[in-house]
PDB file of C-alpha atoms in Angstrom:
ATOM      1  CA  MET W   1       0.000   0.000   0.000  1.00 52.00           C
ATOM      2  CA  SER W   2       1.430   3.387  -0.982  1.00 58.00           C
ATOM      3  CA  PRO W   3       2.032   5.894   1.842  1.00 64.00           C
ATOM      4  CA  ARG W   4      -0.577   8.285   0.399  1.00 65.00           C
ATOM      5  CA  PHE W   5      -3.199   5.557   0.069  1.00 62.00           C
ATOM      6  CA  GLU W   6      -2.444   4.283   3.558  1.00 67.00           C
ATOM      7  CA  ARG W   7      -2.796   7.774   5.030  1.00 68.00           C
ATOM      8  CA  LEU W   8      -6.131   8.427   3.326  1.00 71.00           C
ATOM      9  CA  TYR W   9      -7.732   4.987   3.449  1.00 71.00           C
ATOM     10  CA  SER W  10      -6.403   3.080   6.442  1.00 68.00           C
ATOM     11  CA  PRO W  11      -9.041   4.583   8.779  1.00 68.00           C
ATOM     12  CA  VAL W  12     -11.777   3.608   6.287  1.00 78.00           C
ATOM     13  CA  VAL W  13     -10.618   0.348   4.696  1.00 81.00           C
ATOM     14  CA  SER W  14     -10.458  -2.031   7.637  1.00 84.00           C
ATOM     15  CA  SER W  15      -9.362  -5.592   6.937  1.00 85.00           C
ATOM     16  CA  GLU W  16     -12.497  -6.866   8.696  1.00 90.00           C
ATOM     17  CA  LEU W  17     -14.862  -4.880   6.478  1.00 91.00           C
ATOM     18  CA  ALA W  18     -12.879  -5.742   3.342  1.00 92.00           C
ATOM     19  CA  ALA W  19     -13.085  -9.435   4.193  1.00 92.00           C
ATOM     20  CA  GLU W  20     -16.827  -9.098   4.719  1.00 95.00           C
ATOM     21  CA  LEU W  21     -17.410  -7.275   1.422  1.00 96.00           C
ATOM     22  CA  GLY W  22     -15.013  -9.245  -0.775  1.00 96.00           C
ATOM     23  CA  GLY W  23     -12.008  -6.937  -1.068  1.00 96.00           C
ATOM     24  CA  THR W  24      -8.369  -7.231  -0.097  1.00 93.00           C
ATOM     25  CA  GLY W  25      -7.844  -3.757   1.364  1.00 92.00           C
ATOM     26  CA  GLU W  26      -6.047  -2.658  -1.828  1.00 92.00           C
ATOM     27  CA  PRO W  27      -7.859  -1.034  -4.762  1.00 94.00           C
ATOM     28  CA  ILE W  28      -7.769  -2.679  -8.188  1.00 96.00           C
ATOM     29  CA  GLN W  29      -6.864  -0.005 -10.755  1.00 96.00           C
ATOM     30  CA  TRP W  30      -7.614  -1.256 -14.249  1.00 97.00           C
ATOM     31  CA  GLU W  31      -4.914   0.786 -15.987  1.00 97.00           C
ATOM     32  CA  ARG W  32      -2.194  -0.549 -13.687  1.00 95.00           C
ATOM     33  CA  LEU W  33      -2.898  -4.178 -14.543  1.00 97.00           C
ATOM     34  CA  THR W  34      -1.044  -6.010 -17.280  1.00 98.00           C
ATOM     35  CA  ALA W  35      -3.075  -7.577 -20.079  1.00 97.00           C
ATOM     36  CA  ARG W  36      -2.603 -11.040 -18.532  1.00 97.00           C
ATOM     37  CA  GLU W  37      -3.543  -9.776 -15.075  1.00 98.00           C
ATOM     38  CA  CYS W  38      -6.702  -8.244 -16.516  1.00 97.00           C
ATOM     39  CA  GLU W  39      -7.587 -11.493 -18.270  1.00 97.00           C
ATOM     40  CA  SER W  40      -7.077 -13.431 -15.045  1.00 97.00           C
ATOM     41  CA  LEU W  41      -9.116 -10.934 -13.015  1.00 97.00           C
ATOM     42  CA  LEU W  42     -12.087 -11.199 -15.359  1.00 97.00           C
ATOM     43  CA  GLU W  43     -12.248 -14.957 -14.885  1.00 96.00           C
ATOM     44  CA  ASN W  44     -13.649 -14.228 -11.419  1.00 96.00           C
ATOM     45  CA  VAL W  45     -14.987 -10.667 -11.552  1.00 97.00           C
ATOM     46  CA  ASP W  46     -17.573  -9.336 -14.014  1.00 98.00           C
ATOM     47  CA  SER W  47     -18.148  -5.897 -12.464  1.00 98.00           C
ATOM     48  CA  VAL W  48     -16.490  -2.491 -12.748  1.00 98.00           C
ATOM     49  CA  LEU W  49     -16.707   0.946 -11.196  1.00 98.00           C
ATOM     50  CA  LEU W  50     -16.525   3.862 -13.636  1.00 98.00           C
ATOM     51  CA  PRO W  51     -15.855   7.260 -11.994  1.00 98.00           C
ATOM     52  CA  LEU W  52     -17.145  10.369 -13.772  1.00 98.00           C
ATOM     53  CA  GLY W  53     -16.065  13.892 -12.954  1.00 98.00           C
ATOM     54  CA  ALA W  54     -15.253  17.117 -14.772  1.00 98.00           C
ATOM     55  CA  THR W  55     -12.485  19.628 -15.401  1.00 98.00           C
ATOM     56  CA  GLU W  56     -14.096  22.930 -14.552  1.00 98.00           C
ATOM     57  CA  GLN W  57     -13.888  26.051 -12.448  1.00 98.00           C
ATOM     58  CA  HIS W  58     -14.508  25.605  -8.736  1.00 98.00           C
ATOM     59  CA  GLY W  59     -14.413  29.171  -7.531  1.00 97.00           C
ATOM     60  CA  PRO W  60     -11.278  31.124  -6.669  1.00 98.00           C
ATOM     61  CA  HIS W  61     -10.061  28.651  -4.048  1.00 98.00           C
ATOM     62  CA  LEU W  62     -10.257  25.128  -5.562  1.00 98.00           C
ATOM     63  CA  GLY W  63      -8.455  23.437  -8.451  1.00 98.00           C
ATOM     64  CA  LEU W  64     -10.252  22.428 -11.623  1.00 98.00           C
ATOM     65  CA  CYS W  65      -9.823  18.749 -10.718  1.00 98.00           C
ATOM     66  CA  VAL W  66     -12.353  18.573  -7.867  1.00 98.00           C
ATOM     67  CA  ASP W  67     -15.078  16.401  -9.377  1.00 97.00           C
ATOM     68  CA  GLY W  68     -12.727  13.915 -11.004  1.00 97.00           C
ATOM     69  CA  GLU W  69     -10.641  13.520  -7.863  1.00 96.00           C
ATOM     70  CA  ILE W  70     -13.648  13.019  -5.609  1.00 96.00           C
ATOM     71  CA  ALA W  71     -15.253  10.390  -7.863  1.00 97.00           C
ATOM     72  CA  HIS W  72     -11.969   8.522  -8.297  1.00 96.00           C
ATOM     73  CA  HIS W  73     -11.156   8.688  -4.582  1.00 95.00           C
ATOM     74  CA  VAL W  74     -14.520   7.187  -3.629  1.00 96.00           C
ATOM     75  CA  CYS W  75     -14.167   4.435  -6.240  1.00 97.00           C
ATOM     76  CA  LEU W  76     -10.676   3.482  -5.066  1.00 95.00           C
ATOM     77  CA  GLY W  77     -11.944   3.088  -1.524  1.00 95.00           C
ATOM     78  CA  VAL W  78     -14.936   1.064  -2.698  1.00 97.00           C
ATOM     79  CA  SER W  79     -12.641  -1.136  -4.781  1.00 97.00           C
ATOM     80  CA  ALA W  80     -10.372  -1.794  -1.809  1.00 95.00           C
ATOM     81  CA  LEU W  81     -13.373  -2.909   0.228  1.00 96.00           C
ATOM     82  CA  THR W  82     -15.198  -4.919  -2.438  1.00 97.00           C
ATOM     83  CA  GLY W  83     -12.614  -6.157  -4.959  1.00 97.00           C
ATOM     84  CA  VAL W  84     -14.505  -4.520  -7.831  1.00 98.00           C
ATOM     85  CA  PRO W  85     -11.966  -2.916 -10.200  1.00 98.00           C
ATOM     86  CA  VAL W  86     -11.953   0.784 -11.066  1.00 98.00           C
ATOM     87  CA  VAL W  87     -11.509   1.786 -14.701  1.00 98.00           C
ATOM     88  CA  PRO W  88      -9.758   5.116 -15.419  1.00 97.00           C
ATOM     89  CA  PRO W  89     -11.957   8.096 -14.531  1.00 97.00           C
ATOM     90  CA  LEU W  90     -13.654  10.194 -17.149  1.00 98.00           C
ATOM     91  CA  VAL W  91     -12.392  13.625 -16.076  1.00 97.00           C
ATOM     92  CA  TYR W  92     -14.102  15.665 -18.783  1.00 98.00           C
ATOM     93  CA  GLY W  93     -17.745  16.375 -18.098  1.00 98.00           C
ATOM     94  CA  VAL W  94     -20.810  18.158 -19.423  1.00 98.00           C
ATOM     95  CA  SER W  95     -19.753  21.535 -18.056  1.00 97.00           C
ATOM     96  CA  GLY W  96     -21.037  24.108 -20.529  1.00 96.00           C
ATOM     97  CA  SER W  97     -23.354  25.493 -17.864  1.00 94.00           C
ATOM     98  CA  HIS W  98     -20.384  27.248 -16.242  1.00 95.00           C
ATOM     99  CA  GLY W  99     -20.622  29.788 -19.033  1.00 93.00           C
ATOM    100  CA  THR W 100     -17.797  32.314 -19.181  1.00 93.00           C
ATOM    101  CA  LEU W 101     -16.116  31.380 -15.898  1.00 95.00           C
ATOM    102  CA  PRO W 102     -12.481  30.541 -16.723  1.00 96.00           C
ATOM    103  CA  GLY W 103     -10.712  27.202 -16.835  1.00 97.00           C
ATOM    104  CA  THR W 104     -13.592  24.925 -17.763  1.00 97.00           C
ATOM    105  CA  LEU W 105     -13.278  22.188 -20.396  1.00 98.00           C
ATOM    106  CA  THR W 106     -16.545  20.678 -21.533  1.00 98.00           C
ATOM    107  CA  LEU W 107     -18.077  17.850 -23.540  1.00 98.00           C
ATOM    108  CA  ARG W 108     -21.371  18.002 -25.380  1.00 98.00           C
ATOM    109  CA  PRO W 109     -23.934  15.632 -23.851  1.00 98.00           C
ATOM    110  CA  GLU W 110     -23.901  13.637 -27.080  1.00 98.00           C
ATOM    111  CA  THR W 111     -20.112  13.237 -26.815  1.00 98.00           C
ATOM    112  CA  MET W 112     -20.322  11.873 -23.282  1.00 98.00           C
ATOM    113  CA  ILE W 113     -23.026   9.415 -24.305  1.00 98.00           C
ATOM    114  CA  ALA W 114     -20.843   8.201 -27.185  1.00 98.00           C
ATOM    115  CA  MET W 115     -17.772   7.907 -24.953  1.00 98.00           C
ATOM    116  CA  LEU W 116     -19.667   5.865 -22.375  1.00 98.00           C
ATOM    117  CA  GLU W 117     -21.064   3.632 -25.122  1.00 98.00           C
ATOM    118  CA  ASP W 118     -17.579   2.976 -26.497  1.00 98.00           C
ATOM    119  CA  ILE W 119     -16.070   2.320 -23.071  1.00 98.00           C
ATOM    120  CA  THR W 120     -18.839  -0.038 -21.979  1.00 98.00           C
ATOM    121  CA  ASP W 121     -18.835  -1.876 -25.324  1.00 98.00           C
ATOM    122  CA  SER W 122     -15.091  -2.444 -24.889  1.00 98.00           C
ATOM    123  CA  LEU W 123     -15.596  -3.722 -21.369  1.00 98.00           C
ATOM    124  CA  TYR W 124     -18.482  -5.957 -22.433  1.00 98.00           C
ATOM    125  CA  ALA W 125     -16.299  -7.563 -25.096  1.00 98.00           C
ATOM    126  CA  LEU W 126     -13.806  -8.412 -22.345  1.00 98.00           C
ATOM    127  CA  GLY W 127     -16.440 -10.068 -20.166  1.00 98.00           C
ATOM    128  CA  VAL W 128     -17.760  -7.285 -17.907  1.00 98.00           C
ATOM    129  CA  ARG W 129     -21.494  -7.568 -17.263  1.00 98.00           C
ATOM    130  CA  GLN W 130     -22.148  -5.269 -14.270  1.00 98.00           C
ATOM    131  CA  PHE W 131     -21.442  -1.538 -14.525  1.00 98.00           C
ATOM    132  CA  VAL W 132     -21.619   1.052 -11.741  1.00 98.00           C
ATOM    133  CA  PHE W 133     -21.231   4.654 -12.934  1.00 98.00           C
ATOM    134  CA  VAL W 134     -20.140   6.808  -9.971  1.00 98.00           C
ATOM    135  CA  ASN W 135     -20.696  10.490 -10.691  1.00 97.00           C
ATOM    136  CA  ALA W 136     -19.430  13.650  -8.984  1.00 97.00           C
ATOM    137  CA  HIS W 137     -20.788  16.322 -11.367  1.00 96.00           C
ATOM    138  CA  THR W 138     -24.496  17.124 -11.513  1.00 93.00           C
ATOM    139  CA  TRP W 139     -24.790  17.913 -15.215  1.00 95.00           C
ATOM    140  CA  ASN W 140     -23.300  14.536 -16.178  1.00 97.00           C
ATOM    141  CA  ALA W 141     -26.445  12.868 -14.879  1.00 96.00           C
ATOM    142  CA  GLY W 142     -28.588  13.175 -18.005  1.00 97.00           C
ATOM    143  CA  PRO W 143     -26.023  11.753 -20.457  1.00 98.00           C
ATOM    144  CA  MET W 144     -25.108   9.028 -17.950  1.00 98.00           C
ATOM    145  CA  GLU W 145     -28.703   7.868 -17.674  1.00 98.00           C
ATOM    146  CA  VAL W 146     -29.130   7.880 -21.459  1.00 98.00           C
ATOM    147  CA  ALA W 147     -25.934   5.819 -21.908  1.00 98.00           C
ATOM    148  CA  ALA W 148     -27.069   3.432 -19.184  1.00 98.00           C
ATOM    149  CA  ASP W 149     -30.460   2.967 -20.804  1.00 98.00           C
ATOM    150  CA  LYS W 150     -28.875   2.304 -24.187  1.00 98.00           C
ATOM    151  CA  LEU W 151     -26.578  -0.271 -22.560  1.00 98.00           C
ATOM    152  CA  ARG W 152     -29.353  -2.218 -20.834  1.00 97.00           C
ATOM    153  CA  VAL W 153     -31.437  -2.191 -24.013  1.00 97.00           C
ATOM    154  CA  LYS W 154     -28.515  -3.382 -26.153  1.00 98.00           C
ATOM    155  CA  TYR W 155     -27.530  -6.387 -24.015  1.00 98.00           C
ATOM    156  CA  ASP W 156     -29.782  -8.916 -22.290  1.00 96.00           C
ATOM    157  CA  ASP W 157     -27.121  -9.980 -19.782  1.00 97.00           C
ATOM    158  CA  VAL W 158     -26.000  -6.567 -18.481  1.00 98.00           C
ATOM    159  CA  ARG W 159     -26.836  -4.668 -15.318  1.00 98.00           C
ATOM    160  CA  VAL W 160     -26.015  -0.970 -15.010  1.00 98.00           C
ATOM    161  CA  ARG W 161     -26.672   1.654 -12.344  1.00 98.00           C
ATOM    162  CA  CYS W 162     -25.870   5.365 -12.205  1.00 98.00           C
ATOM    163  CA  ILE W 163     -25.195   6.802  -8.757  1.00 97.00           C
ATOM    164  CA  PHE W 164     -23.697   9.925  -7.253  1.00 95.00           C
ATOM    165  CA  TYR W 165     -20.919   9.442  -4.769  1.00 94.00           C
ATOM    166  CA  VAL W 166     -23.307  10.492  -1.978  1.00 91.00           C
ATOM    167  CA  THR W 167     -26.287   8.449  -3.204  1.00 90.00           C
ATOM    168  CA  CYS W 168     -25.895   5.670  -0.663  1.00 88.00           C
ATOM    169  CA  TYR W 169     -26.520   7.607   2.502  1.00 78.00           C
ATOM    170  CA  PRO W 170     -29.463   9.908   3.220  1.00 71.00           C
ATOM    171  CA  GLY W 171     -29.194  13.363   1.692  1.00 70.00           C
ATOM    172  CA  PRO W 172     -30.342  15.182   4.851  1.00 68.00           C
ATOM    173  CA  GLU W 173     -27.293  13.744   6.635  1.00 74.00           C
ATOM    174  CA  VAL W 174     -24.878  15.512   4.263  1.00 77.00           C
ATOM    175  CA  ASP W 175     -23.410  18.538   6.039  1.00 75.00           C
ATOM    176  CA  GLY W 176     -23.341  20.692   2.914  1.00 75.00           C
ATOM    177  CA  ARG W 177     -24.420  24.032   4.411  1.00 81.00           C
ATOM    178  CA  VAL W 178     -26.764  24.542   1.443  1.00 76.00           C
ATOM    179  CA  THR W 179     -30.505  25.003   1.798  1.00 78.00           C
ATOM    180  CA  TYR W 180     -31.613  25.504  -1.811  1.00 75.00           C
ATOM    181  CA  GLY W 181     -28.674  24.087  -3.729  1.00 64.00           C
ATOM    182  CA  ARG W 182     -30.104  21.512  -6.121  1.00 63.00           C
ATOM    183  CA  GLY W 183     -27.852  21.341  -9.171  1.00 62.00           C
ATOM    184  CA  LEU W 184     -26.360  24.769  -8.502  1.00 61.00           C
ATOM    185  CA  MET W 185     -24.494  23.681  -5.352  1.00 81.00           C
ATOM    186  CA  HIS W 186     -20.851  24.129  -6.266  1.00 91.00           C
ATOM    187  CA  ALA W 187     -17.404  24.675  -4.683  1.00 95.00           C
ATOM    188  CA  ASN W 188     -19.243  24.858  -1.392  1.00 93.00           C
ATOM    189  CA  TYR W 189     -18.510  23.918   2.209  1.00 94.00           C
ATOM    190  CA  PHE W 190     -18.973  20.199   1.467  1.00 93.00           C
ATOM    191  CA  GLU W 191     -16.739  19.977  -1.603  1.00 95.00           C
ATOM    192  CA  THR W 192     -14.118  22.188   0.010  1.00 97.00           C
ATOM    193  CA  SER W 193     -14.026  19.969   3.103  1.00 96.00           C
ATOM    194  CA  LEU W 194     -13.630  16.853   0.948  1.00 95.00           C
ATOM    195  CA  MET W 195     -10.741  18.390  -0.992  1.00 97.00           C
ATOM    196  CA  LEU W 196      -8.994  19.525   2.198  1.00 97.00           C
ATOM    197  CA  HIS W 197      -8.935  15.833   3.064  1.00 95.00           C
ATOM    198  CA  ILE W 198      -8.173  14.337  -0.366  1.00 94.00           C
ATOM    199  CA  ASP W 199      -5.787  16.847  -1.921  1.00 95.00           C
ATOM    200  CA  PRO W 200      -5.093  19.945   0.190  1.00 96.00           C
ATOM    201  CA  GLU W 201      -2.462  21.175  -2.277  1.00 96.00           C
ATOM    202  CA  VAL W 202      -5.226  22.354  -4.637  1.00 98.00           C
ATOM    203  CA  VAL W 203      -7.172  24.170  -1.898  1.00 98.00           C
ATOM    204  CA  HIS W 204      -6.435  27.843  -1.191  1.00 98.00           C
ATOM    205  CA  MET W 205      -8.484  28.766   1.849  1.00 98.00           C
ATOM    206  CA  ASP W 206      -7.139  32.325   1.853  1.00 98.00           C
ATOM    207  CA  ARG W 207      -9.111  32.876  -1.386  1.00 98.00           C
ATOM    208  CA  ALA W 208     -12.341  31.182  -0.263  1.00 97.00           C
ATOM    209  CA  GLU W 209     -15.618  33.003  -0.876  1.00 95.00           C
ATOM    210  CA  SER W 210     -19.187  32.136   0.052  1.00 95.00           C
ATOM    211  CA  LEU W 211     -22.528  32.858  -1.580  1.00 92.00           C
ATOM    212  CA  GLU W 212     -25.789  32.544   0.299  1.00 87.00           C
ATOM    213  CA  ASP W 213     -27.979  30.192  -1.702  1.00 82.00           C
ATOM    214  CA  ARG W 214     -31.543  31.225  -2.487  1.00 84.00           C
ATOM    215  CA  ASP W 215     -34.630  29.462  -3.689  1.00 85.00           C
ATOM    216  CA  THR W 216     -35.438  29.521  -7.422  1.00 85.00           C
ATOM    217  CA  PHE W 217     -37.699  27.493  -9.668  1.00 88.00           C
ATOM    218  CA  TRP W 218     -35.164  27.452 -12.524  1.00 88.00           C
ATOM    219  CA  ASP W 219     -31.675  26.042 -12.689  1.00 86.00           C
ATOM    220  CA  TYR W 220     -29.289  28.584 -14.222  1.00 89.00           C
ATOM    221  CA  ARG W 221     -25.795  28.630 -15.663  1.00 92.00           C
ATOM    222  CA  THR W 222     -23.334  29.137 -12.840  1.00 92.00           C
ATOM    223  CA  ASP W 223     -22.132  32.467 -14.252  1.00 94.00           C
ATOM    224  CA  GLN W 224     -25.737  33.729 -14.184  1.00 93.00           C
ATOM    225  CA  VAL W 225     -25.983  33.401 -10.405  1.00 90.00           C
ATOM    226  CA  SER W 226     -22.406  33.681  -9.124  1.00 93.00           C
ATOM    227  CA  ARG W 227     -19.525  35.955 -10.114  1.00 94.00           C
ATOM    228  CA  SER W 228     -17.049  33.778  -8.196  1.00 96.00           C
ATOM    229  CA  GLY W 229     -18.369  30.410  -9.383  1.00 95.00           C
ATOM    230  CA  VAL W 230     -19.261  29.408  -5.801  1.00 94.00           C
ATOM    231  CA  TRP W 231     -22.776  28.491  -4.680  1.00 90.00           C
ATOM    232  CA  GLY W 232     -23.066  27.833  -0.967  1.00 91.00           C
ATOM    233  CA  ARG W 233     -22.428  29.451   2.402  1.00 92.00           C
ATOM    234  CA  ASP W 234     -19.790  28.942   5.137  1.00 94.00           C
ATOM    235  CA  VAL W 235     -17.077  27.916   2.681  1.00 96.00           C
ATOM    236  CA  GLU W 236     -14.485  29.584   4.896  1.00 97.00           C
ATOM    237  CA  GLN W 237     -15.451  27.195   7.710  1.00 96.00           C
ATOM    238  CA  ALA W 238     -14.627  24.012   5.757  1.00 96.00           C
ATOM    239  CA  THR W 239     -12.246  21.624   7.534  1.00 96.00           C
ATOM    240  CA  GLU W 240     -10.206  18.547   6.727  1.00 96.00           C
ATOM    241  CA  GLU W 241     -11.795  16.767   9.696  1.00 95.00           C
ATOM    242  CA  ASN W 242     -15.266  17.254   8.244  1.00 94.00           C
ATOM    243  CA  GLY W 243     -14.027  16.108   4.840  1.00 94.00           C
ATOM    244  CA  ALA W 244     -12.520  12.934   6.301  1.00 93.00           C
ATOM    245  CA  ARG W 245     -15.724  12.157   8.197  1.00 92.00           C
ATOM    246  CA  GLU W 246     -17.960  12.660   5.167  1.00 93.00           C
ATOM    247  CA  MET W 247     -15.634  10.748   2.833  1.00 94.00           C
ATOM    248  CA  GLU W 248     -15.535   7.767   5.171  1.00 93.00           C
ATOM    249  CA  ARG W 249     -19.319   7.572   5.055  1.00 92.00           C
ATOM    250  CA  CYS W 250     -19.345   7.944   1.261  1.00 94.00           C
ATOM    251  CA  ILE W 251     -16.922   5.069   0.819  1.00 95.00           C
ATOM    252  CA  ARG W 252     -18.337   2.704   3.416  1.00 94.00           C
ATOM    253  CA  THR W 253     -21.996   3.116   2.449  1.00 95.00           C
ATOM    254  CA  THR W 254     -21.228   2.892  -1.280  1.00 97.00           C
ATOM    255  CA  ALA W 255     -19.047  -0.187  -0.771  1.00 97.00           C
ATOM    256  CA  LYS W 256     -21.796  -1.975   1.165  1.00 97.00           C
ATOM    257  CA  ALA W 257     -24.328  -1.122  -1.545  1.00 97.00           C
ATOM    258  CA  VAL W 258     -22.030  -2.277  -4.362  1.00 98.00           C
ATOM    259  CA  ALA W 259     -21.131  -5.534  -2.621  1.00 98.00           C
ATOM    260  CA  ALA W 260     -24.830  -6.312  -2.166  1.00 97.00           C
ATOM    261  CA  ALA W 261     -25.620  -5.262  -5.744  1.00 97.00           C
ATOM    262  CA  ILE W 262     -23.125  -7.538  -7.478  1.00 96.00           C
ATOM    263  CA  ALA W 263     -24.463 -10.490  -5.476  1.00 96.00           C
ATOM    264  CA  GLU W 264     -28.106  -9.610  -6.115  1.00 96.00           C
ATOM    265  CA  PRO W 265     -29.958 -12.372  -7.998  1.00 96.00           C
ATOM    266  CA  TRP W 266     -31.425 -11.543 -11.366  1.00 95.00           C
ATOM    267  CA  PRO W 267     -35.210 -11.078 -11.266  1.00 93.00           C
ATOM    268  CA  THR W 268     -37.552 -13.688 -12.639  1.00 92.00           C
ATOM    269  CA  PRO W 269     -40.309 -12.136 -14.770  1.00 89.00           C
ATOM    270  CA  ARG W 270     -43.743 -12.812 -13.267  1.00 89.00           C
TER     271      ARG W 270
END
């Protein structure tokens, strides 16, 4: 186990829980396997985790890598606990809704759908039959669901599920400090806390700004509601301790759900 992985995951990835859920305590990173190792792995495992993020502005205080790093970090922890391999993250997202705010790279929704189709077709040809898309960027959700629907329609022996990295524990328990966030919640107290834990080198708390969220019927481009790119209050109060606590719950609850999912029997039509 690398020193960085041990520092971040050892409090979360206990050997007892890994043994219970099917993992070894070490993540399986697809791109680090040899071709023969991959072939051997797929003789016993037919599931993968696919992290989806974005490369986009996250206010004046966070790096552009936030969504990709969070999704990948959660998937690595889940892999260590369950033994389900993680394929390389898709770090470009559907991010056009950030408008003129600088730094953002974006895909068209149609491009993301096509990329997910190509990736999953490749994996299917290798023997993968269960796909878990783990998302960390709100506007990826539509293309993800379309790609998932096309996948389950195309193949009779495939199961696919799209989740957010916080899907597997109750939303009201998330300490996000946002009342009316919906899809606009961005670079806020929650994300900042997570990044202070995962990768503090890309967090600049001396530049942190907050924006009191407000209720609206419509969802807007980020640059239509926020000059800084931030949506959420109390950003300056974010802490590494809160990030570690929230991330542990994300990983543990997602790992338990994934372990149960890959063992779930197929339904019998009635």
